Amino acid sequence: MSSLTSQLNSSYIAAANRLEGRGAALRIVAYVESYDDIFFWNQLLGEVEDEVNEAGGRRLHFEVLLPSRNSLCRGKKMALSNRLGPQMIACVDADYDYLEQGATPVSHEVCSSPYVLHTIVYAIENYQCYAPILQRVCVMATLNDREIFDFKAFLENYSQIIHRLFMWNVWAYTYGRHTLFPLSDFADVVSLDRFNLQHPDKSLNALRQRCNRRMNLLQRQFPEGRQTFRPLCEKLEALGVTPSNTYLYMRGHDLFEHVVGPILEAVCTKLRREREAEIVRLAVHEMQKHNELASYQHSCAPWQEMLRKHDFYRRSSLYRQVVQRARDIARQAFEHEIPGEDASSPEHAVLQRQ
């Protein structure tokens, strides 16, 4: 006989909530894909939780869990395989599933299920690499607030260059041609592993040449795309993919490691050297120089760590859309808990905010 916990589903959580009574917090279980996702979703759902709890009505509690209680299995499919409902949801990376708009079974569930909350952008890493806040990441890592690089302008230019090739990559996955143009091939073309901080334009020019060569090859390789490529582009643009923000929708790991990573490495290295040179110049004697350098180096942190831990992206418009969707899920859970509940109650009032 299987244990009771192995039969856990949304109805079980709903029944447990009713047994707790109106004085207890409404509990919603949120399954995430892996350990790395827990902090992100805890913060996002915690914002909605705080809004409801500060309103003074019935309290709300999101419990963020890994997708399996009985094994070490992780991932999107495992999170989605749980018996979801108003009190049991899945919080997952959008990947290309959001852009494919139901072209595959997983994409259909991600896009249509009211109990699945996704990132809209490809993954959590894309929010971490949100261009307008990368200067602040540099300050966190180097404790030097001098601005020596325009991340926003560069990544907008980068996006404009890769935009059409990115559309071809989504087309390949939407129409079953991904084995001929996989994500790994796209990443090889758009990576900036040889980024030159002194001449960023050279990196962009080389990128443009690589993208143009690959697009010419794809147009010859997939002549059938002439009928479907343009409609797909229009659909993706309607979903929010523009020439200036395409980097947010490419695979997050590739963006983190092979685009933003090389830039941050170059910028942070230069900022640290500047600060260290300043200490050497201002030190009165050797002992002071040694102590100040040791203190500064001890206070700095690897950019990789700061890029993963910051939450400056929380003001971005796309992130705010995900928060609003979390509010909708919470509202549905309250309505399911007590059908016909007064919409003027404090928790409903705050969850109706746009």
mmCIF file of N, CA and C in Angstrom, residues 142-146 270-284 288-289 292-293 296:
data_model
loop_
_atom_site.group_PDB
_atom_site.id
_atom_site.type_symbol
_atom_site.label_atom_id
_atom_site.label_comp_id
_atom_site.label_asym_id
_atom_site.label_seq_id
_atom_site.Cartn_x
_atom_site.Cartn_y
_atom_site.Cartn_z
ATOM 1 N N THR A 142 33.400 44.627 -6.848
ATOM 2 C CA THR A 142 34.693 45.324 -6.811
ATOM 3 C C THR A 142 34.750 46.462 -5.802
ATOM 4 N N LEU A 143 33.588 46.895 -5.292
ATOM 5 C CA LEU A 143 33.534 48.049 -4.387
ATOM 6 C C LEU A 143 34.133 49.290 -5.045
ATOM 7 N N ASN A 144 33.943 49.366 -6.344
ATOM 8 C CA ASN A 144 34.377 50.518 -7.134
ATOM 9 C C ASN A 144 33.187 50.930 -7.990
ATOM 10 N N ASP A 145 32.662 52.128 -7.745
ATOM 11 C CA ASP A 145 31.424 52.518 -8.431
ATOM 12 C C ASP A 145 31.658 53.344 -9.687
ATOM 13 N N ARG A 146 32.874 53.352 -10.206
ATOM 14 C CA ARG A 146 33.120 54.078 -11.451
ATOM 15 C C ARG A 146 32.519 53.299 -12.612
ATOM 16 N N LYS A 270 39.303 45.245 -14.488
ATOM 17 C CA LYS A 270 39.803 46.610 -14.650
ATOM 18 C C LYS A 270 39.485 47.461 -13.418
ATOM 19 N N LEU A 271 38.272 47.334 -12.885
ATOM 20 C CA LEU A 271 37.893 48.125 -11.711
ATOM 21 C C LEU A 271 38.714 47.744 -10.481
ATOM 22 N N ARG A 272 38.992 46.470 -10.304
ATOM 23 C CA ARG A 272 39.826 46.050 -9.175
ATOM 24 C C ARG A 272 41.243 46.593 -9.318
ATOM 25 N N ARG A 273 41.790 46.508 -10.507
ATOM 26 C CA ARG A 273 43.151 47.007 -10.725
ATOM 27 C C ARG A 273 43.229 48.509 -10.490
ATOM 28 N N GLU A 274 42.192 49.226 -10.877
ATOM 29 C CA GLU A 274 42.164 50.666 -10.617
ATOM 30 C C GLU A 274 42.195 50.947 -9.115
ATOM 31 N N ARG A 275 41.360 50.234 -8.380
ATOM 32 C CA ARG A 275 41.307 50.455 -6.926
ATOM 33 C C ARG A 275 42.618 50.062 -6.272
ATOM 34 N N GLU A 276 43.205 48.962 -6.702
ATOM 35 C CA GLU A 276 44.473 48.541 -6.127
ATOM 36 C C GLU A 276 45.588 49.538 -6.456
ATOM 37 N N ALA A 277 45.581 50.078 -7.686
ATOM 38 C CA ALA A 277 46.584 51.083 -8.059
ATOM 39 C C ALA A 277 46.409 52.345 -7.221
ATOM 40 N N GLU A 278 45.175 52.705 -6.920
ATOM 41 C CA GLU A 278 44.912 53.869 -6.080
ATOM 42 C C GLU A 278 45.463 53.660 -4.670
ATOM 43 N N ILE A 279 45.287 52.454 -4.135
ATOM 44 C CA ILE A 279 45.798 52.153 -2.798
ATOM 45 C C ILE A 279 47.319 52.247 -2.789
ATOM 46 N N VAL A 280 47.962 51.677 -3.815
ATOM 47 C CA VAL A 280 49.425 51.726 -3.901
ATOM 48 C C VAL A 280 49.913 53.176 -3.984
ATOM 49 N N ARG A 281 49.189 53.997 -4.746
ATOM 50 C CA ARG A 281 49.592 55.391 -4.921
ATOM 51 C C ARG A 281 49.431 56.206 -3.639
ATOM 52 N N LEU A 282 48.386 55.932 -2.882
ATOM 53 C CA LEU A 282 48.086 56.744 -1.705
ATOM 54 C C LEU A 282 48.731 56.230 -0.417
ATOM 55 N N ALA A 283 49.253 55.019 -0.445
ATOM 56 C CA ALA A 283 49.837 54.465 0.777
ATOM 57 C C ALA A 283 51.069 55.255 1.208
ATOM 58 N N VAL A 284 51.144 55.535 2.504
ATOM 59 C CA VAL A 284 52.254 56.309 3.044
ATOM 60 C C VAL A 284 53.500 55.458 3.200
ATOM 61 N N GLN A 288 51.225 50.042 5.397
ATOM 62 C CA GLN A 288 49.877 50.519 5.098
ATOM 63 C C GLN A 288 49.400 49.986 3.750
ATOM 64 N N LYS A 289 50.284 49.984 2.773
ATOM 65 C CA LYS A 289 49.919 49.450 1.465
ATOM 66 C C LYS A 289 49.509 47.980 1.572
ATOM 67 N N GLU A 292 46.079 47.701 3.466
ATOM 68 C CA GLU A 292 44.944 48.194 2.695
ATOM 69 C C GLU A 292 44.614 47.273 1.527
ATOM 70 N N LEU A 293 45.660 46.764 0.867
ATOM 71 C CA LEU A 293 45.422 45.833 -0.235
ATOM 72 C C LEU A 293 44.757 44.555 0.265
ATOM 73 N N TYR A 296 41.100 45.340 1.129
ATOM 74 C CA TYR A 296 40.273 45.514 -0.071
ATOM 75 C C TYR A 296 40.011 44.178 -0.750
#
